[in-house]
Each structure stands twice: as structure tokens, then as C-alpha cells.
PDB file of N, CA and C in Angstrom:
ATOM      1  N   MET A   1       0.851  -1.180   0.000  1.00  0.00           N
ATOM      2  CA  MET A   1       0.000   0.000   0.000  1.00  0.00           C
ATOM      3  C   MET A   1       0.890   1.233   0.000  1.00  0.00           C
ATOM      4  N   PRO A   2       0.580   2.233  -0.830  1.00  0.00           N
ATOM      5  CA  PRO A   2       1.387   3.451  -0.837  1.00  0.00           C
ATOM      6  C   PRO A   2       1.219   4.233   0.450  1.00  0.00           C
ATOM      7  N   SER A   3       2.228   5.021   0.755  1.00  0.00           N
ATOM      8  CA  SER A   3       2.175   5.803   1.985  1.00  0.00           C
ATOM      9  C   SER A   3       1.292   7.021   1.812  1.00  0.00           C
ATOM     10  N   GLY A   4       0.772   7.529   2.901  1.00  0.00           N
ATOM     11  CA  GLY A   4      -0.021   8.760   2.878  1.00  0.00           C
ATOM     12  C   GLY A   4      -1.453   8.524   2.455  1.00  0.00           C
ATOM     13  N   PHE A   5      -2.070   9.543   1.865  1.00  0.00           N
ATOM     14  CA  PHE A   5      -3.459   9.467   1.421  1.00  0.00           C
ATOM     15  C   PHE A   5      -3.494   8.948  -0.005  1.00  0.00           C
ATOM     16  N   GLY A   6      -3.806   7.688  -0.190  1.00  0.00           N
ATOM     17  CA  GLY A   6      -3.843   7.122  -1.533  1.00  0.00           C
ATOM     18  C   GLY A   6      -2.464   7.163  -2.164  1.00  0.00           C
ATOM     19  N   SER A   7      -2.370   7.702  -3.346  1.00  0.00           N
ATOM     20  CA  SER A   7      -1.078   7.777  -4.029  1.00  0.00           C
ATOM     21  C   SER A   7      -0.472   9.180  -3.936  1.00  0.00           C
ATOM     22  N   SER A   8      -0.957   9.995  -3.009  1.00  0.00           N
ATOM     23  CA  SER A   8      -0.460  11.358  -2.875  1.00  0.00           C
ATOM     24  C   SER A   8       0.960  11.349  -2.327  1.00  0.00           C
ATOM     25  N   SER A   9       1.816  12.152  -2.928  1.00  0.00           N
ATOM     26  CA  SER A   9       3.193  12.248  -2.448  1.00  0.00           C
ATOM     27  C   SER A   9       3.364  13.447  -1.519  1.00  0.00           C
ATOM     28  N   TYR A  10       2.266  14.158  -1.207  1.00  0.00           N
ATOM     29  CA  TYR A  10       2.357  15.352  -0.386  1.00  0.00           C
ATOM     30  C   TYR A  10       2.320  15.054   1.112  1.00  0.00           C
ATOM     31  N   TYR A  11       2.025  13.824   1.494  1.00  0.00           N
ATOM     32  CA  TYR A  11       1.984  13.443   2.905  1.00  0.00           C
ATOM     33  C   TYR A  11       2.808  12.178   3.102  1.00  0.00           C
ATOM     34  N   ASP A  12       3.456  12.098   4.259  1.00  0.00           N
ATOM     35  CA  ASP A  12       4.237  10.903   4.535  1.00  0.00           C
ATOM     36  C   ASP A  12       3.390   9.885   5.288  1.00  0.00           C
ATOM     37  N   ARG A  13       4.018   8.837   5.765  1.00  0.00           N
ATOM     38  CA  ARG A  13       3.283   7.768   6.440  1.00  0.00           C
ATOM     39  C   ARG A  13       2.661   8.210   7.761  1.00  0.00           C
ATOM     40  N   ARG A  14       3.216   9.246   8.357  1.00  0.00           N
ATOM     41  CA  ARG A  14       2.664   9.764   9.621  1.00  0.00           C
ATOM     42  C   ARG A  14       1.717  10.937   9.375  1.00  0.00           C
ATOM     43  N   TYR A  15       1.263  11.116   8.115  1.00  0.00           N
ATOM     44  CA  TYR A  15       0.296  12.140   7.714  1.00  0.00           C
ATOM     45  C   TYR A  15       0.800  13.555   7.949  1.00  0.00           C
ATOM     46  N   ARG A  16       2.108  13.734   7.860  1.00  0.00           N
ATOM     47  CA  ARG A  16       2.698  15.074   7.954  1.00  0.00           C
ATOM     48  C   ARG A  16       2.908  15.618   6.553  1.00  0.00           C
ATOM     49  N   GLN A  17       2.893  16.943   6.415  1.00  0.00           N
ATOM     50  CA  GLN A  17       3.113  17.558   5.114  1.00  0.00           C
ATOM     51  C   GLN A  17       4.554  17.346   4.676  1.00  0.00           C
ATOM     52  N   SER A  18       4.700  17.061   3.401  1.00  0.00           N
ATOM     53  CA  SER A  18       6.048  16.888   2.867  1.00  0.00           C
ATOM     54  C   SER A  18       6.628  18.257   2.538  1.00  0.00           C
ATOM     55  N   PRO A  19       7.931  18.336   2.384  1.00  0.00           N
ATOM     56  CA  PRO A  19       8.538  19.608   1.973  1.00  0.00           C
ATOM     57  C   PRO A  19       7.988  20.120   0.639  1.00  0.00           C
ATOM     58  N   ALA A  20       7.604  19.222  -0.261  1.00  0.00           N
ATOM     59  CA  ALA A  20       7.048  19.647  -1.550  1.00  0.00           C
ATOM     60  C   ALA A  20       5.715  20.366  -1.356  1.00  0.00           C
ATOM     61  N   LEU A  21       4.871  19.879  -0.449  1.00  0.00           N
ATOM     62  CA  LEU A  21       3.592  20.534  -0.184  1.00  0.00           C
ATOM     63  C   LEU A  21       3.802  21.884   0.482  1.00  0.00           C
ATOM     64  N   ILE A  22       4.736  21.970   1.384  1.00  0.00           N
ATOM     65  CA  ILE A  22       5.027  23.241   2.052  1.00  0.00           C
ATOM     66  C   ILE A  22       5.527  24.264   1.030  1.00  0.00           C
ATOM     67  N   ARG A  23       6.396  23.839   0.108  1.00  0.00           N
ATOM     68  CA  ARG A  23       6.876  24.731  -0.942  1.00  0.00           C
ATOM     69  C   ARG A  23       5.749  25.151  -1.878  1.00  0.00           C
ATOM     70  N   ALA A  24       4.835  24.246  -2.187  1.00  0.00           N
ATOM     71  CA  ALA A  24       3.734  24.563  -3.099  1.00  0.00           C
ATOM     72  C   ALA A  24       2.746  25.543  -2.465  1.00  0.00           C
ATOM     73  N   ARG A  25       2.570  25.477  -1.161  1.00  0.00           N
ATOM     74  CA  ARG A  25       1.614  26.348  -0.477  1.00  0.00           C
ATOM     75  C   ARG A  25       2.193  27.697  -0.089  1.00  0.00           C
ATOM     76  N   ARG A  26       3.516  27.815  -0.054  1.00  0.00           N
ATOM     77  CA  ARG A  26       4.165  29.034   0.430  1.00  0.00           C
ATOM     78  C   ARG A  26       3.731  30.307  -0.307  1.00  0.00           C
ATOM     79  N   PRO A  27       3.610  30.341  -1.644  1.00  0.00           N
ATOM     80  CA  PRO A  27       3.235  31.594  -2.319  1.00  0.00           C
ATOM     81  C   PRO A  27       1.823  32.067  -1.969  1.00  0.00           C
ATOM     82  N   TYR A  28       0.964  31.167  -1.547  1.00  0.00           N
ATOM     83  CA  TYR A  28      -0.435  31.516  -1.282  1.00  0.00           C
ATOM     84  C   TYR A  28      -0.713  31.777   0.195  1.00  0.00           C
ATOM     85  N   LEU A  29       0.238  31.541   1.051  1.00  0.00           N
ATOM     86  CA  LEU A  29       0.007  31.642   2.491  1.00  0.00           C
ATOM     87  C   LEU A  29      -0.385  33.051   2.905  1.00  0.00           C
ATOM     88  N   PHE A  30       0.347  34.063   2.465  1.00  0.00           N
ATOM     89  CA  PHE A  30       0.065  35.443   2.866  1.00  0.00           C
ATOM     90  C   PHE A  30      -1.247  35.925   2.274  1.00  0.00           C
ATOM     91  N   LYS A  31      -1.476  35.631   0.997  1.00  0.00           N
ATOM     92  CA  LYS A  31      -2.721  36.063   0.345  1.00  0.00           C
ATOM     93  C   LYS A  31      -3.938  35.421   1.011  1.00  0.00           C
ATOM     94  N   ASN A  32      -3.845  34.146   1.306  1.00  0.00           N
ATOM     95  CA  ASN A  32      -4.962  33.463   1.962  1.00  0.00           C
ATOM     96  C   ASN A  32      -5.215  34.027   3.348  1.00  0.00           C
ATOM     97  N   ALA A  33      -4.174  34.382   4.070  1.00  0.00           N
ATOM     98  CA  ALA A  33      -4.345  34.967   5.398  1.00  0.00           C
ATOM     99  C   ALA A  33      -5.012  36.329   5.311  1.00  0.00           C
ATOM    100  N   VAL A  34      -4.640  37.130   4.318  1.00  0.00           N
ATOM    101  CA  VAL A  34      -5.248  38.455   4.136  1.00  0.00           C
ATOM    102  C   VAL A  34      -6.724  38.320   3.777  1.00  0.00           C
ATOM    103  N   VAL A  35      -7.035  37.449   2.832  1.00  0.00           N
ATOM    104  CA  VAL A  35      -8.428  37.260   2.424  1.00  0.00           C
ATOM    105  C   VAL A  35      -9.249  36.687   3.573  1.00  0.00           C
ATOM    106  N   GLY A  36      -8.713  35.736   4.296  1.00  0.00           N
ATOM    107  CA  GLY A  36      -9.422  35.171   5.440  1.00  0.00           C
ATOM    108  C   GLY A  36      -9.680  36.207   6.517  1.00  0.00           C
ATOM    109  N   SER A  37      -8.708  37.059   6.773  1.00  0.00           N
ATOM    110  CA  SER A  37      -8.898  38.126   7.760  1.00  0.00           C
ATOM    111  C   SER A  37      -9.944  39.126   7.302  1.00  0.00           C
ATOM    112  N   ALA A  38      -9.962  39.458   6.015  1.00  0.00           N
ATOM    113  CA  ALA A  38     -10.966  40.393   5.485  1.00  0.00           C
ATOM    114  C   ALA A  38     -12.366  39.811   5.577  1.00  0.00           C
ATOM    115  N   VAL A  39     -12.520  38.547   5.259  1.00  0.00           N
ATOM    116  CA  VAL A  39     -13.840  37.898   5.350  1.00  0.00           C
ATOM    117  C   VAL A  39     -14.298  37.845   6.806  1.00  0.00           C
ATOM    118  N   ALA A  40     -13.396  37.509   7.712  1.00  0.00           N
ATOM    119  CA  ALA A  40     -13.756  37.456   9.135  1.00  0.00           C
ATOM    120  C   ALA A  40     -14.113  38.844   9.654  1.00  0.00           C
ATOM    121  N   ALA A  41     -13.368  39.873   9.252  1.00  0.00           N
ATOM    122  CA  ALA A  41     -13.674  41.240   9.687  1.00  0.00           C
ATOM    123  C   ALA A  41     -15.029  41.687   9.161  1.00  0.00           C
ATOM    124  N   PHE A  42     -15.353  41.340   7.923  1.00  0.00           N
ATOM    125  CA  PHE A  42     -16.658  41.687   7.360  1.00  0.00           C
ATOM    126  C   PHE A  42     -17.779  40.995   8.137  1.00  0.00           C
ATOM    127  N   ALA A  43     -17.617  39.707   8.424  1.00  0.00           N
ATOM    128  CA  ALA A  43     -18.646  38.964   9.155  1.00  0.00           C
ATOM    129  C   ALA A  43     -18.842  39.526  10.554  1.00  0.00           C
ATOM    130  N   ILE A  44     -17.758  39.855  11.234  1.00  0.00           N
ATOM    131  CA  ILE A  44     -17.863  40.433  12.584  1.00  0.00           C
ATOM    132  C   ILE A  44     -18.515  41.810  12.508  1.00  0.00           C
ATOM    133  N   GLY A  45     -18.183  42.594  11.493  1.00  0.00           N
ATOM    134  CA  GLY A  45     -18.789  43.917  11.324  1.00  0.00           C
ATOM    135  C   GLY A  45     -20.292  43.838  11.095  1.00  0.00           C
ATOM    136  N   VAL A  46     -20.731  42.889  10.259  1.00  0.00           N
ATOM    137  CA  VAL A  46     -22.166  42.705  10.029  1.00  0.00           C
ATOM    138  C   VAL A  46     -22.855  42.282  11.323  1.00  0.00           C
ATOM    139  N   TYR A  47     -22.237  41.403  12.082  1.00  0.00           N
ATOM    140  CA  TYR A  47     -22.814  40.942  13.342  1.00  0.00           C
ATOM    141  C   TYR A  47     -22.956  42.096  14.333  1.00  0.00           C
ATOM    142  N   VAL A  48     -21.902  42.884  14.498  1.00  0.00           N
ATOM    143  CA  VAL A  48     -21.930  44.010  15.443  1.00  0.00           C
ATOM    144  C   VAL A  48     -22.962  45.044  15.016  1.00  0.00           C
ATOM    145  N   TYR A  49     -23.016  45.365  13.721  1.00  0.00           N
ATOM    146  CA  TYR A  49     -23.997  46.325  13.223  1.00  0.00           C
ATOM    147  C   TYR A  49     -25.423  45.823  13.490  1.00  0.00           C
ATOM    148  N   THR A  50     -25.668  44.545  13.233  1.00  0.00           N
ATOM    149  CA  THR A  50     -26.999  43.985  13.438  1.00  0.00           C
ATOM    150  C   THR A  50     -27.401  44.027  14.903  1.00  0.00           C
ATOM    151  N   ILE A  51     -26.501  43.666  15.796  1.00  0.00           N
ATOM    152  CA  ILE A  51     -26.813  43.684  17.227  1.00  0.00           C
ATOM    153  C   ILE A  51     -27.085  45.111  17.692  1.00  0.00           C
ATOM    154  N   ASN A  52     -26.305  46.071  17.213  1.00  0.00           N
ATOM    155  CA  ASN A  52     -26.537  47.470  17.592  1.00  0.00           C
ATOM    156  C   ASN A  52     -27.852  47.986  17.032  1.00  0.00           C
ATOM    157  N   ALA A  53     -28.197  47.630  15.821  1.00  0.00           N
ATOM    158  CA  ALA A  53     -29.448  48.094  15.211  1.00  0.00           C
ATOM    159  C   ALA A  53     -30.658  47.505  15.929  1.00  0.00           C
ATOM    160  N   ILE A  54     -30.589  46.260  16.303  1.00  0.00           N
ATOM    161  CA  ILE A  54     -31.710  45.622  17.002  1.00  0.00           C
ATOM    162  C   ILE A  54     -31.800  46.129  18.436  1.00  0.00           C
ATOM    163  N   GLY A  55     -30.684  46.389  19.058  1.00  0.00           N
ATOM    164  CA  GLY A  55     -30.681  46.839  20.453  1.00  0.00           C
ATOM    165  C   GLY A  55     -31.311  48.205  20.634  1.00  0.00           C
ATOM    166  N   GLN A  56     -31.396  49.017  19.588  1.00  0.00           N
ATOM    167  CA  GLN A  56     -31.966  50.351  19.698  1.00  0.00           C
ATOM    168  C   GLN A  56     -33.471  50.345  19.488  1.00  0.00           C
ATOM    169  N   ASP A  57     -34.035  49.249  19.033  1.00  0.00           N
ATOM    170  CA  ASP A  57     -35.475  49.196  18.775  1.00  0.00           C
ATOM    171  C   ASP A  57     -36.226  49.004  20.087  1.00  0.00           C
ATOM    172  N   GLU A  58     -37.281  49.814  20.274  1.00  0.00           N
ATOM    173  CA  GLU A  58     -38.072  49.762  21.510  1.00  0.00           C
ATOM    174  C   GLU A  58     -39.287  48.860  21.379  1.00  0.00           C
ATOM    175  N   PHE A  59     -39.662  48.489  20.175  1.00  0.00           N
ATOM    176  CA  PHE A  59     -40.820  47.645  19.904  1.00  0.00           C
ATOM    177  C   PHE A  59     -42.120  48.242  20.443  1.00  0.00           C
ATOM    178  N   GLU A  60     -42.207  49.566  20.545  1.00  0.00           N
ATOM    179  CA  GLU A  60     -43.428  50.214  21.022  1.00  0.00           C
ATOM    180  C   GLU A  60     -44.513  50.213  19.958  1.00  0.00           C
ATOM    181  N   ASP A  61     -44.139  50.091  18.701  1.00  0.00           N
ATOM    182  CA  ASP A  61     -45.123  50.113  17.635  1.00  0.00           C
ATOM    183  C   ASP A  61     -45.766  48.752  17.389  1.00  0.00           C
ATOM    184  N   VAL A  62     -45.344  47.727  18.103  1.00  0.00           N
ATOM    185  CA  VAL A  62     -45.887  46.384  17.928  1.00  0.00           C
ATOM    186  C   VAL A  62     -47.093  46.226  18.841  1.00  0.00           C
ATOM    187  N   LYS A  63     -48.231  45.852  18.262  1.00  0.00           N
ATOM    188  CA  LYS A  63     -49.450  45.656  19.054  1.00  0.00           C
ATOM    189  C   LYS A  63     -49.423  44.260  19.658  1.00  0.00           C
ATOM    190  N   VAL A  64     -49.604  44.206  20.957  1.00  0.00           N
ATOM    191  CA  VAL A  64     -49.633  42.932  21.659  1.00  0.00           C
ATOM    192  C   VAL A  64     -51.096  42.571  21.890  1.00  0.00           C
ATOM    193  N   PRO A  65     -51.528  41.409  21.413  1.00  0.00           N
ATOM    194  CA  PRO A  65     -52.931  41.047  21.594  1.00  0.00           C
ATOM    195  C   PRO A  65     -53.239  40.755  23.060  1.00  0.00           C
ATOM    196  N   ASP A  66     -54.534  40.913  23.415  1.00  0.00           N
ATOM    197  CA  ASP A  66     -54.963  40.591  24.776  1.00  0.00           C
ATOM    198  C   ASP A  66     -54.839  39.086  24.996  1.00  0.00           C
ATOM    199  N   ALA A  67     -54.853  38.713  26.260  1.00  0.00           N
ATOM    200  CA  ALA A  67     -54.793  37.298  26.593  1.00  0.00           C
ATOM    201  C   ALA A  67     -56.055  36.603  26.081  1.00  0.00           C
ATOM    202  N   PRO A  68     -55.931  35.403  25.581  1.00  0.00           N
ATOM    203  CA  PRO A  68     -57.124  34.712  25.077  1.00  0.00           C
ATOM    204  C   PRO A  68     -58.095  34.422  26.207  1.00  0.00           C
ATOM    205  N   SER A  69     -59.375  34.532  25.893  1.00  0.00           N
ATOM    206  CA  SER A  69     -60.385  34.265  26.925  1.00  0.00           C
ATOM    207  C   SER A  69     -60.536  32.779  27.125  1.00  0.00           C
ATOM    208  N   GLN A  70     -60.765  32.379  28.366  1.00  0.00           N
ATOM    209  CA  GLN A  70     -60.918  30.978  28.706  1.00  0.00           C
ATOM    210  C   GLN A  70     -62.392  30.571  28.536  1.00  0.00           C
ATOM    211  N   PRO A  71     -62.641  29.413  27.969  1.00  0.00           N
ATOM    212  CA  PRO A  71     -64.038  28.980  27.847  1.00  0.00           C
ATOM    213  C   PRO A  71     -64.625  28.689  29.237  1.00  0.00           C
ATOM    214  N   ALA A  72     -65.907  28.940  29.397  1.00  0.00           N
ATOM    215  CA  ALA A  72     -66.582  28.710  30.695  1.00  0.00           C
ATOM    216  C   ALA A  72     -66.641  27.214  30.975  1.00  0.00           C
ATOM    217  N   LYS A  73     -66.369  26.856  32.225  1.00  0.00           N
ATOM    218  CA  LYS A  73     -66.434  25.448  32.630  1.00  0.00           C
ATOM    219  C   LYS A  73     -67.857  25.109  33.038  1.00  0.00           C
ATOM    220  N   LYS A  74     -68.280  23.924  32.759  1.00  0.00           N
ATOM    221  CA  LYS A  74     -69.634  23.482  33.099  1.00  0.00           C
ATOM    222  C   LYS A  74     -69.668  22.793  34.430  1.00  0.00           C
TER     223      LYS A  74
END
């Protein structure tokens, strides 16, 4: 049986990354970190904005119905 995941040469028998995989990923490491940070910052910003927008609502314009009447017992 070949070592690693199937016939992949990027992992050794102990499932560690090979030097070839580390070299192949190196040019994309910084770009991926920047894009990941931007996506996370956007998601956190949307969350914070939403919580602040909802927290300011007083819900005074919402009509609350009266309690339902209970049927008379016999």
C-alpha cells in the first residue's frame, strides 16, 4: 500500500506535510491569510452592526394582543 493518502506524495506515512507541499503552499500563504482576515472582519462587522441596530429598537409600535379568553367550565 502506498504511503499517505492514496497515491499522494504530499503526505508521509505519519500524515505530515512533505517539503514539496510546504513549498507549493508558500506563495499563497500570505494572500490566503489576508483574504481570510478580510472575510472574518466583514462577518464580525455585520454581526456588530446587526446587534446594535436591534438593540436600539423599543418595539413600542408592535401591538400585543390581549390574553385569550378561557371557555366557561360546566
